[in-house]
Amino acid sequence: GAVVSQHPSWVICKSGTSVKIECRSLDFQATTMFWYRQFPKQSLMLMATSNEGSKATYEQGVEKDKFLINHASLTLSTLTVTSAHPEDSSFYICSAREGIVHEKLFFGSGTQLSVL
Amino acid sequence: AQTVTQSQPEMSVQEAETVTLSCTYDTSESDYYLFWYKQPPSRQMILVIRQEAYKQQNATENRFSVNFQKAAKSFSLKISDSQLGDAAMYFCATFGNEKLTFGTGTRLTIIP
């Protein structure tokens, strides 16, 4: 099956610093990528949807200036958590859709962010 | 808008037995897809089974099958011959209007 690579797997950073998370589709072109956030023992909450070459669409309540999403190519999307604070500590997961086929959604392995 | 409800936070089943996980959903979309995902302790999301809403026939994948009741907006997952490796969080999800919406999950424990 298709592979989505997400890096890093985990990151620890100091409060006030920025962290970049990468999501790559290794063997297919991802026209759309999705970013989710998952708190411990909770469900995945959609943060934003990004389409290659255009601005991301953020869900209500998600701060655009804090969570910067860039989808510069058909195989790479990045999420940058700017000026991270302890409350941003969470598990972040990306998923990529191959083409326009609805059911061809593939997930990355996630990134655990811990802000000290 | 889409919502997905999983009313069973936790379920347990004896190894080799059958268990059914419940899911109801609501959507205003006429074209949508339904999924069950498994999330083991590694937290990697693994697709278990998918169902196209326009298909009446219930999807089946080996030991996993669904009971799709479109009018009732119900999409339950049946796991037959439960195995220790089936232990995980199971999330029901619906994809419509370019969004994948998840339920709150059901933690499945397999009793040896």
Coordinates of N, CA and C in Angstrom, one line a residue, chain B residues 4-74:
Chain B
V4 N -20.0 11.8 14.2 CA -19.9 10.3 14.4 C -19.9 10.0 15.9
T5 N -20.8 9.0 16.2 CA -21.0 8.7 17.6 C -20.6 7.2 17.9
Q6 N -19.7 7.0 18.8 CA -19.4 5.7 19.3 C -19.8 5.6 20.7
S7 N -20.8 4.8 21.0 CA -21.4 4.9 22.4 C -20.7 3.9 23.3
Q8 N -19.8 3.1 22.8 CA -19.1 2.2 23.7 C -17.6 2.6 23.9
P9 N -17.3 3.2 25.0 CA -15.9 3.6 25.2 C -15.0 2.4 25.3
E10 N -15.5 1.3 25.9 CA -14.6 0.2 26.1 C -15.5 -1.1 25.8
M11 N -14.8 -2.1 25.2 CA -15.4 -3.4 25.0 C -14.3 -4.4 25.2
S12 N -14.8 -5.6 25.6 CA -13.9 -6.7 25.8 C -14.5 -8.0 25.2
V13 N -13.7 -8.9 24.8 CA -14.2 -10.1 24.2 C -13.2 -11.2 24.4
Q14 N -13.7 -12.4 24.6 CA -12.8 -13.6 24.8 C -12.2 -13.9 23.4
E15 N -10.9 -14.3 23.5 CA -10.2 -14.7 22.3 C -11.0 -15.8 21.6
A16 N -11.1 -15.6 20.2 CA -11.8 -16.5 19.3 C -13.3 -16.3 19.3
E17 N -13.8 -15.4 20.1 CA -15.2 -15.1 20.1 C -15.5 -13.9 19.1
T18 N -16.7 -13.5 19.0 CA -17.1 -12.4 18.1 C -17.6 -11.2 18.9
V19 N -17.2 -10.1 18.4 CA -17.6 -8.8 19.1 C -18.1 -7.8 18.0
T20 N -19.0 -7.0 18.4 CA -19.6 -6.0 17.5 C -19.4 -4.6 18.2
L21 N -18.8 -3.7 17.4 CA -18.6 -2.3 17.8 C -19.6 -1.4 17.1
S22 N -20.3 -0.6 17.9 CA -21.3 0.3 17.4 C -20.9 1.6 16.9
C23 N -21.6 2.1 15.9 CA -21.3 3.5 15.4 C -22.5 4.0 14.7
T24 N -22.8 5.2 15.0 CA -23.9 6.0 14.3 C -23.3 7.3 13.8
Y25 N -23.9 7.8 12.8 CA -23.3 9.0 12.2 C -24.4 9.9 11.7
D26 N -24.0 11.1 11.4 CA -25.0 12.0 10.8 C -24.2 12.8 9.7
T27 N -24.8 13.0 8.6 CA -24.2 13.8 7.6 C -25.2 14.4 6.6
S28 N -24.9 15.5 6.1 CA -25.8 16.1 5.1 C -25.4 15.8 3.7
E29 N -24.3 15.1 3.6 CA -23.8 14.7 2.2 C -24.5 13.6 1.6
S30 N -24.7 13.6 0.4 CA -25.4 12.5 -0.3 C -24.3 11.4 -0.8
D31 N -23.1 11.9 -1.0 CA -22.0 11.0 -1.4 C -21.0 11.0 -0.3
Y32 N -20.8 9.9 0.4 CA -19.9 9.8 1.5 C -19.4 8.4 1.6
Y33 N -18.3 8.3 2.4 CA -17.7 7.0 2.7 C -17.6 6.8 4.2
L34 N -17.7 5.5 4.6 CA -17.5 5.2 6.0 C -16.4 4.3 6.2
F35 N -15.7 4.5 7.3 CA -14.5 3.7 7.6 C -14.4 3.2 9.1
W36 N -13.7 2.1 9.3 CA -13.3 1.8 10.6 C -11.8 1.7 10.6
Y37 N -11.2 2.4 11.5 CA -9.7 2.5 11.7 C -9.4 1.8 13.0
K38 N -8.2 1.2 13.0 CA -7.7 0.6 14.2 C -6.4 1.4 14.6
Q39 N -6.3 1.7 15.9 CA -5.1 2.4 16.3 C -4.5 1.6 17.5
P40 N -3.5 0.8 17.2 CA -2.8 0.0 18.3 C -1.9 1.0 19.1
P41 N -1.3 0.4 20.1 CA -0.4 1.3 21.0 C 0.6 2.1 20.2
S42 N 1.0 1.6 19.1 CA 2.0 2.4 18.3 C 1.4 3.7 17.8
R43 N 0.1 3.8 17.8 CA -0.7 4.9 17.4 C -0.7 5.1 15.8
Q44 N -0.2 4.2 15.1 CA -0.3 4.2 13.7 C -1.8 3.9 13.3
M45 N -2.4 4.7 12.5 CA -3.8 4.5 12.1 C -3.8 3.5 11.0
I46 N -4.6 2.4 11.2 CA -4.6 1.3 10.2 C -6.1 1.2 9.7
L47 N -6.2 1.2 8.5 CA -7.6 1.0 7.9 C -8.0 -0.4 8.0
V48 N -9.2 -0.6 8.6 CA -9.7 -1.9 8.8 C -10.7 -2.3 7.7
I49 N -11.6 -1.4 7.4 CA -12.6 -1.7 6.4 C -13.2 -0.3 6.0
R50 N -13.7 -0.3 4.7 CA -14.4 0.9 4.2 C -15.7 0.5 3.5
Q51 N -16.6 1.4 3.5 CA -17.9 1.2 2.9 C -18.3 2.4 2.1
E52 N -18.7 2.2 0.9 CA -19.2 3.3 0.1 C -20.7 3.5 0.4
A53 N -21.2 4.6 0.7 CA -22.5 4.8 1.1 C -23.6 4.4 0.1
Y54 N -23.2 4.5 -1.2 CA -24.1 4.2 -2.3 C -24.2 2.7 -2.5
K55 N -23.4 1.9 -1.9 CA -23.5 0.5 -2.0 C -24.3 -0.1 -0.9
Q56 N -25.3 -0.9 -1.2 CA -26.1 -1.6 -0.2 C -25.4 -2.8 0.4
Q57 N -24.6 -3.4 -0.3 CA -23.9 -4.6 0.2 C -22.9 -4.3 1.3
N58 N -23.0 -5.0 2.4 CA -22.0 -4.8 3.5 C -20.6 -5.2 3.1
A59 N -19.7 -4.4 3.4 CA -18.3 -4.7 3.2 C -17.8 -5.8 4.1
T60 N -16.8 -6.6 3.6 CA -16.2 -7.6 4.4 C -14.7 -7.7 4.0
E61 N -13.9 -7.9 5.1 CA -12.5 -8.0 4.9 C -12.0 -9.1 5.9
N62 N -12.0 -10.3 5.4 CA -11.6 -11.5 6.2 C -12.4 -11.6 7.4
R63 N -11.9 -11.4 8.6 CA -12.7 -11.6 9.9 C -13.5 -10.3 10.2
F64 N -13.4 -9.3 9.4 CA -14.0 -8.0 9.7 C -15.2 -7.8 8.8
S65 N -16.3 -7.5 9.3 CA -17.5 -7.1 8.4 C -18.3 -6.0 9.1
V66 N -19.0 -5.4 8.2 CA -19.8 -4.3 8.8 C -21.3 -4.6 8.5
N67 N -22.1 -3.9 9.4 CA -23.6 -3.9 9.2 C -24.0 -2.5 8.9
F68 N -24.2 -2.2 7.7 CA -24.4 -0.8 7.2 C -25.9 -0.6 7.1
Q69 N -26.5 0.2 7.9 CA -27.9 0.5 7.8 C -28.1 2.0 7.5
K70 N -28.2 2.3 6.2 CA -28.1 3.7 5.7 C -29.3 4.5 6.3
A71 N -30.5 4.0 6.3 CA -31.6 4.8 6.7 C -31.5 5.1 8.2
A72 N -30.9 4.2 9.0 CA -30.7 4.4 10.4 C -29.4 5.1 10.7
K73 N -28.6 5.3 9.7 CA -27.3 5.9 9.8 C -26.4 5.2 10.8
S74 N -26.4 3.9 10.6 CA -25.7 3.0 11.6 C -24.6 2.2 10.8

